[in-house]
Short mmCIF file of C-alpha atoms in Angstrom, two decimals:
data_model
loop_
_atom_site.label_atom_id
_atom_site.label_comp_id
_atom_site.label_asym_id
_atom_site.label_seq_id
_atom_site.Cartn_x
_atom_site.Cartn_y
_atom_site.Cartn_z
CA MET A 1 96.09 85.35 82.39
CA LEU A 2 93.16 86.93 84.44
CA ASP A 3 89.52 85.68 84.93
CA PHE A 4 86.85 88.64 84.98
CA ARG A 5 83.73 87.68 86.91
CA THR A 6 80.32 89.29 87.32
CA VAL A 7 79.43 88.67 90.87
CA ARG A 8 76.07 89.76 91.78
CA GLU A 9 74.96 89.65 95.69
CA GLU A 10 73.14 92.79 97.07
CA ALA A 11 73.69 92.21 100.67
CA PRO A 12 77.29 90.77 101.97
CA GLY A 13 77.13 87.05 102.23
CA PRO A 14 78.91 83.58 100.72
CA LYS A 15 79.77 85.23 97.18
CA TRP A 16 81.79 88.06 98.90
CA GLN A 17 83.18 85.93 101.55
CA SER A 18 83.99 83.50 98.83
CA LEU A 19 85.97 86.24 96.88
CA PHE A 20 87.91 87.07 100.38
CA ASP A 21 89.22 83.46 100.90
CA TYR A 22 90.30 83.52 96.98
CA HIS A 23 92.23 86.77 97.06
CA TRP A 24 93.07 87.03 100.93
CA PRO A 25 96.59 85.21 100.80
CA ALA A 26 97.61 87.57 98.25
CA TYR A 27 96.30 90.58 100.15
CA GLU A 28 97.83 89.46 103.47
CA GLN A 29 101.33 89.32 101.73
CA TRP A 30 100.82 92.82 100.32
CA TYR A 31 99.45 94.07 103.44
CA LEU A 32 102.35 93.02 105.11
CA SER A 33 105.07 93.58 102.43
CA GLU A 34 106.86 96.41 104.67
CA GLY A 35 106.28 94.49 107.94
CA GLU A 36 103.24 94.42 110.38
CA ARG A 37 104.45 97.44 112.38
CA GLU A 38 104.16 99.67 109.61
CA ARG A 39 100.49 99.28 109.28
CA PRO A 40 98.19 101.08 111.87
CA ALA A 41 96.85 99.06 114.84
CA TYR A 42 93.08 97.99 114.22
CA LEU A 43 91.75 100.86 116.87
CA ALA A 44 93.42 103.63 114.72
CA CYS A 45 91.73 101.77 111.45
CA PHE A 46 88.20 101.89 112.88
CA ASN A 47 88.45 105.28 114.25
CA ALA A 48 89.41 106.67 111.19
CA LEU A 49 86.58 104.77 109.38
CA ARG A 50 84.21 106.08 111.72
CA ARG A 51 85.36 109.54 111.87
CA HIS A 52 85.76 110.15 107.99
CA MET A 53 83.23 107.85 106.73
CA PRO A 54 80.56 106.67 109.12
CA GLU A 55 78.10 105.74 106.73
CA LEU A 56 80.42 102.66 105.92
CA VAL A 57 80.94 101.41 109.18
CA GLY A 58 77.84 98.74 109.27
CA THR A 59 78.73 97.25 106.11
CA TYR A 60 82.69 97.21 107.28
CA ARG A 61 81.56 95.30 110.22
CA SER A 62 79.68 92.87 108.21
CA LEU A 63 82.47 92.60 106.00
CA CYS A 64 84.60 91.65 108.99
CA GLU A 65 82.65 89.03 110.26
CA LEU A 66 82.42 87.43 106.91
CA ALA A 67 86.41 87.38 106.98
CA GLY A 68 86.49 85.43 109.70
CA GLY A 69 86.98 88.49 112.42
CA GLY A 70 90.45 88.59 112.76
CA ASP A 71 92.74 91.69 113.89
CA LEU A 72 94.70 91.49 110.29
CA SER A 73 92.00 91.54 107.96
CA ALA A 74 90.10 93.97 109.79
CA ARG A 75 92.77 96.30 109.27
CA LEU A 76 93.25 95.61 105.72
CA LEU A 77 89.46 96.12 105.17
CA SER A 78 89.81 99.79 106.59
CA LEU A 79 91.81 100.70 103.84
CA TYR A 80 93.65 103.06 106.14
CA ARG A 81 97.19 103.75 105.64
CA PRO A 82 97.88 100.64 103.65
CA PRO A 83 101.43 99.92 101.46
CA ALA A 84 101.45 102.32 98.63
CA TYR A 85 100.92 101.37 95.11
CA ILE A 86 101.20 102.85 91.41
CA THR A 87 99.01 102.26 88.65
CA GLY A 88 98.69 104.06 85.10
CA CYS A 89 95.34 104.66 83.63
CA SER A 90 93.70 107.17 81.24
CA GLN A 91 89.87 108.28 81.91
CA ALA A 92 87.94 111.02 80.10
CA VAL A 93 84.25 112.42 80.18
CA LEU A 94 82.32 113.23 76.91
CA ALA A 95 79.67 115.70 78.13
CA ARG A 96 77.05 116.28 74.91
CA PRO A 97 73.75 117.76 75.06
CA SER A 98 72.55 114.27 74.23
CA ALA A 99 74.16 112.24 76.44
CA THR A 100 77.45 111.86 79.00
CA VAL A 101 80.03 109.29 78.89
CA LEU A 102 82.84 108.49 81.23
CA ALA A 103 85.51 106.03 79.57
CA ARG A 104 88.87 104.77 81.19
CA ASN A 105 91.46 102.56 80.42
CA TYR A 106 93.04 100.80 83.54
CA ASP A 107 96.65 100.19 83.36
CA TYR A 108 98.17 98.03 85.92
CA PRO A 109 100.27 94.31 86.51
CA PRO A 110 97.28 91.78 85.52
CA GLU A 111 98.04 89.23 88.27
CA LEU A 112 97.35 92.25 90.93
CA CYS A 113 93.72 92.87 89.39
CA GLU A 114 91.08 91.32 91.19
CA GLY A 115 89.02 91.06 88.05
CA THR A 116 85.58 91.25 89.96
CA ILE A 117 82.57 93.43 88.65
CA LEU A 118 80.33 93.61 91.61
CA TYR A 119 77.00 94.42 91.94
CA SER A 120 75.70 95.41 95.16
CA ARG A 121 73.32 97.03 97.36
CA TRP A 122 75.01 97.64 100.64
CA ASN A 123 73.17 100.70 102.09
CA GLN A 124 70.07 101.09 99.86
CA ARG A 125 71.88 102.01 96.68
CA ARG A 126 72.33 100.15 93.80
CA VAL A 127 76.36 99.98 92.58
CA ILE A 128 77.95 98.44 89.95
CA ALA A 129 81.53 98.48 90.33
CA MET A 130 85.29 97.20 89.30
CA SER A 131 86.30 95.71 92.85
CA ASP A 132 89.96 96.46 94.32
CA CYS A 133 91.13 95.84 98.04
CA LEU A 134 88.13 93.74 98.41
CA TRP A 135 85.31 96.07 98.41
CA GLY A 136 87.00 99.20 96.99
CA VAL A 137 86.27 100.61 93.78
CA LEU A 138 88.48 101.33 90.68
CA ASP A 139 85.63 102.93 88.67
CA GLY A 140 82.22 102.33 89.11
CA MET A 141 78.75 103.76 88.92
CA ASN A 142 75.62 103.86 91.16
CA ASP A 143 71.76 104.27 90.45
CA ALA A 144 71.66 107.76 91.22
CA GLY A 145 73.71 107.96 87.90
CA LEU A 146 77.09 109.05 89.73
CA THR A 147 80.14 107.47 88.08
CA VAL A 148 83.64 107.32 89.24
CA SER A 149 87.40 106.49 87.97
CA LEU A 150 90.45 106.63 89.47
CA ALA A 151 94.15 107.61 88.25
CA PHE A 152 97.58 107.47 89.86
CA GLY A 153 98.60 111.17 90.34
CA GLY A 154 101.92 110.79 89.69
CA ARG A 155 103.68 112.07 92.94
CA LYS A 156 105.60 110.08 95.35
CA ALA A 157 103.86 111.74 98.48
CA VAL A 158 102.66 109.14 100.69
CA GLY A 159 100.75 110.22 104.06
CA ASP A 160 98.13 109.83 106.69
CA GLY A 161 94.83 108.77 105.13
CA PHE A 162 92.76 106.28 102.97
CA GLY A 163 93.42 104.36 99.72
CA ALA A 164 91.51 105.87 97.20
CA PRO A 165 89.78 102.68 96.09
CA ILE A 166 87.61 102.76 99.68
CA ILE A 167 87.01 106.65 99.04
CA LEU A 168 85.52 106.13 95.42
CA ARG A 169 83.34 103.46 97.44
CA TYR A 170 81.90 105.69 99.43
CA VAL A 171 81.31 108.40 97.11
CA LEU A 172 78.94 105.60 95.29
CA GLU A 173 77.48 104.59 98.51
CA THR A 174 76.52 108.27 99.86
CA CYS A 175 76.46 110.42 96.95
CA ASP A 176 73.77 111.38 94.28
CA ASP A 177 75.95 114.17 92.17
CA VAL A 178 78.91 115.54 91.23
CA HIS A 179 78.14 118.42 94.04
CA GLN A 180 77.96 116.01 96.95
CA ALA A 181 80.99 114.12 95.59
CA SER A 182 83.25 116.85 95.43
CA GLU A 183 82.69 117.60 99.04
CA VAL A 184 83.61 114.21 99.95
CA LEU A 185 86.69 114.36 97.80
CA ALA A 186 87.85 117.42 99.71
CA ARG A 187 87.17 116.12 103.22
CA VAL A 188 88.51 112.76 103.02
CA PRO A 189 92.06 111.84 103.72
CA THR A 190 93.86 110.21 100.79
CA HIS A 191 97.30 108.51 101.64
CA MET A 192 98.48 108.95 98.31
CA ALA A 193 98.08 111.39 95.05
CA TYR A 194 95.29 110.29 92.88
CA ASN A 195 93.38 111.92 89.92
CA ILE A 196 89.53 111.16 90.42
CA THR A 197 87.33 111.93 87.72
CA VAL A 198 83.53 112.00 88.84
CA ALA A 199 80.35 112.42 86.11
CA ASP A 200 76.39 112.56 86.91
CA ARG A 201 73.38 112.11 84.76
CA ALA A 202 72.96 115.61 84.55
CA GLY A 203 76.08 115.94 82.51
CA ARG A 204 77.99 117.73 85.26
CA TYR A 205 81.73 116.41 85.77
CA VAL A 206 84.90 117.06 87.89
CA THR A 207 88.59 115.64 88.11
CA ALA A 208 89.76 115.94 91.76
CA MET A 209 93.18 116.11 92.35
CA ILE A 210 93.88 114.52 95.74
CA ALA A 211 97.17 114.17 97.47
CA PRO A 212 98.16 113.47 101.40
CA ASP A 213 100.39 116.50 101.64
CA ARG A 214 98.19 119.42 100.25
CA ARG A 215 94.44 120.58 99.71
CA ALA A 216 92.48 118.72 96.83
CA SER A 217 92.17 120.66 93.72
CA ILE A 218 88.72 120.01 92.37
CA ARG A 219 88.30 121.49 88.80
CA ARG A 220 85.80 121.29 85.86
CA VAL A 221 88.54 119.12 83.93
CA PRO A 222 87.14 116.24 81.84
CA VAL A 223 90.31 114.46 81.28
CA ALA A 224 92.67 113.05 83.75
CA THR A 225 96.25 110.58 83.28
CA ASN A 226 99.11 110.70 85.71
CA HIS A 227 100.39 113.96 86.44
CA GLN A 228 99.03 116.73 88.79
CA LYS A 229 99.17 120.02 86.92
CA LYS A 230 102.67 119.48 86.17
CA ILE A 231 105.22 116.68 86.44
CA GLU A 232 106.65 115.72 89.30
CA TRP A 233 107.81 112.08 89.08
CA TYR A 234 109.88 112.43 85.72
CA ALA A 235 110.56 108.78 85.23
CA HIS A 236 107.30 107.87 85.88
CA ALA A 237 105.62 110.36 83.46
CA LEU A 238 108.25 109.32 80.66
CA ALA A 239 107.47 105.69 81.23
CA SER A 240 103.58 105.99 81.53
CA GLU A 241 103.45 108.43 78.86
CA THR A 242 101.20 110.56 80.69
CA LEU A 243 101.44 113.93 78.71
CA ILE A 244 100.95 112.14 75.32
CA ARG A 245 97.82 110.68 76.78
CA GLU A 246 96.66 113.74 78.30
CA ARG A 247 96.77 115.59 74.97
CA GLN A 248 95.19 112.67 72.84
CA LEU A 249 92.25 112.70 75.38
CA SER A 250 92.11 116.66 75.17
CA ILE A 251 91.95 116.72 71.55
CA LEU A 252 89.19 113.98 71.47
CA VAL A 253 86.93 115.93 74.00
CA ASP A 254 87.43 119.16 72.81
CA ASP A 255 86.55 118.48 69.26
CA GLU A 256 82.89 119.40 68.70
CA SER A 257 82.48 116.43 66.06
CA THR A 258 83.78 113.60 68.32
CA SER A 259 80.96 111.28 69.12
CA GLU A 260 80.67 108.89 71.46
CA ALA A 261 81.40 106.07 69.00
CA ARG A 262 84.72 107.91 68.07
CA PHE A 263 85.37 108.63 71.88
CA VAL A 264 85.20 104.92 72.82
CA THR A 265 86.97 103.53 69.82
CA ALA A 266 90.06 105.59 71.07
CA PHE A 267 90.47 103.84 74.01
CA ALA A 268 91.20 100.38 72.25
CA ALA A 269 94.06 102.13 70.32
CA PRO A 270 97.53 103.44 71.19
CA PRO A 271 98.67 105.71 72.72
CA LEU A 272 95.68 105.42 75.45
CA PHE A 273 95.50 101.40 74.84
CA ARG A 274 98.78 100.44 76.20
CA HIS A 275 100.95 96.91 75.68
CA ASP A 276 103.56 97.66 78.40
CA TYR A 277 102.77 94.74 80.42
CA GLY A 278 106.28 93.73 80.99
CA ARG A 279 106.84 97.04 83.12
CA GLY A 280 102.91 96.71 84.37
CA LEU A 281 101.78 99.70 82.46
CA GLY A 282 99.59 97.78 79.93
CA THR A 283 95.80 98.12 79.72
CA ILE A 284 94.08 95.47 81.36
CA TYR A 285 90.50 96.64 80.52
CA THR A 286 88.30 99.31 79.20
CA ALA A 287 85.15 100.47 81.22
CA VAL A 288 82.67 102.83 79.59
CA TYR A 289 80.08 104.19 81.72
CA ARG A 290 76.87 105.83 80.74
CA PRO A 291 75.10 107.36 83.85
CA ALA A 292 72.04 108.74 82.07
CA GLU A 293 71.32 105.18 81.19
CA GLY A 294 72.68 103.14 83.86
CA ARG A 295 74.38 100.98 81.65
CA ALA A 296 78.20 100.15 82.15
CA SER A 297 80.62 98.41 79.50
CA PHE A 298 83.77 96.60 80.19
CA ARG A 299 85.84 95.95 77.15
CA TRP A 300 88.52 93.85 75.51
CA PRO A 301 89.52 93.45 71.74
CA GLY A 302 86.73 91.89 70.43
CA LEU A 303 84.46 91.33 73.46
CA ALA A 304 82.63 93.51 75.48
CA LEU A 305 80.37 92.86 78.78
CA GLU A 306 77.35 95.11 78.37
CA LEU A 307 75.52 95.36 81.85
CA GLY A 308 72.96 97.40 83.66
CA PHE A 309 71.12 97.26 87.18
CA ASP A 310 68.15 95.67 85.74
CA ASP A 311 70.40 93.37 83.58
CA PHE A 312 73.35 92.12 85.39
CA PRO A 313 74.24 88.31 84.49
CA GLU A 314 76.68 86.49 86.34
CA GLU A 315 79.52 85.50 84.04
CA ARG A 316 83.25 84.86 83.64
CA ILE A 317 85.66 85.52 81.06
CA THR A 318 89.39 84.95 80.76
CA VAL A 319 91.86 87.42 79.07
CA ARG A 320 95.70 86.46 78.41
CA TYR A 321 98.05 89.23 78.37
CA GLY A 322 101.40 89.08 76.43
CA ALA A 323 103.79 91.19 74.74
CA ARG A 324 101.83 91.01 71.43
CA GLY A 325 98.86 91.85 72.78
CA LEU A 326 95.72 90.10 74.87
CA TYR A 327 93.09 87.66 73.64
CA THR A 328 89.75 86.80 75.60
CA GLY A 329 88.43 83.14 76.00
#
């Protein structure tokens, strides 16, 4: 069971602090899961953030203060060299002359998802995003009409860099379009392999395949699942059905007759929608972004939250996940 909440707070304040207090025990356990010595010291974290994402430093300091000013929480909030974590996920862009839509399914253990959809205005830019790691982004959109989504890249490489959610936060806080986002994704180091799909209101899109051990590959590709160019981790590829999902998405976006409705509906059915919750590869939610309209939709069977920058009510829904499906209430 997972509670999803929409939270509106323009500047970091008591609402974010309440979210931190609620999630901190679980994040502290995760952050120390490999031993504290495996995590970088505060000065290394701060210097890395200041060097690679200086525009976030002011917000970072505000959040650290709200978190109590502790050393460990400050290190975690930098998301510099965090523990490794693996997701599933399918994401694609349908670009048509009339509109551009980015849709994604997030496949992950429900008990490890925050379930917070956060509206913020931290750097004079409004952002709506599904939160992760307390201020990172799994997928989201800014008021310039830029939208982003991440998927695990299907490789075991781990190295010196940041968790992808904070990189996506940085993109949304500082970039206006796909070109600017591509420059950031090519520059900022990541600690694991991820596929980041980006689209803007002008209909441009790319998928950036980023990794700690090689240069980012950024191409005009509208589809991403859980491998990069070729299969390198066969067990994960087989379990996640990454090739099957990629093929399904490619068929959809390559077919000129695919409508927006058909495209979005496909994410609610196999093979894109997955019920493998026992192995942590079931679909937790579907997100649909319409950058030209500034609208976001978060979906579950029988329920959808329709949100926008000028229409963002604070709500809560409960989703129950099980072997036979998921249920909302």
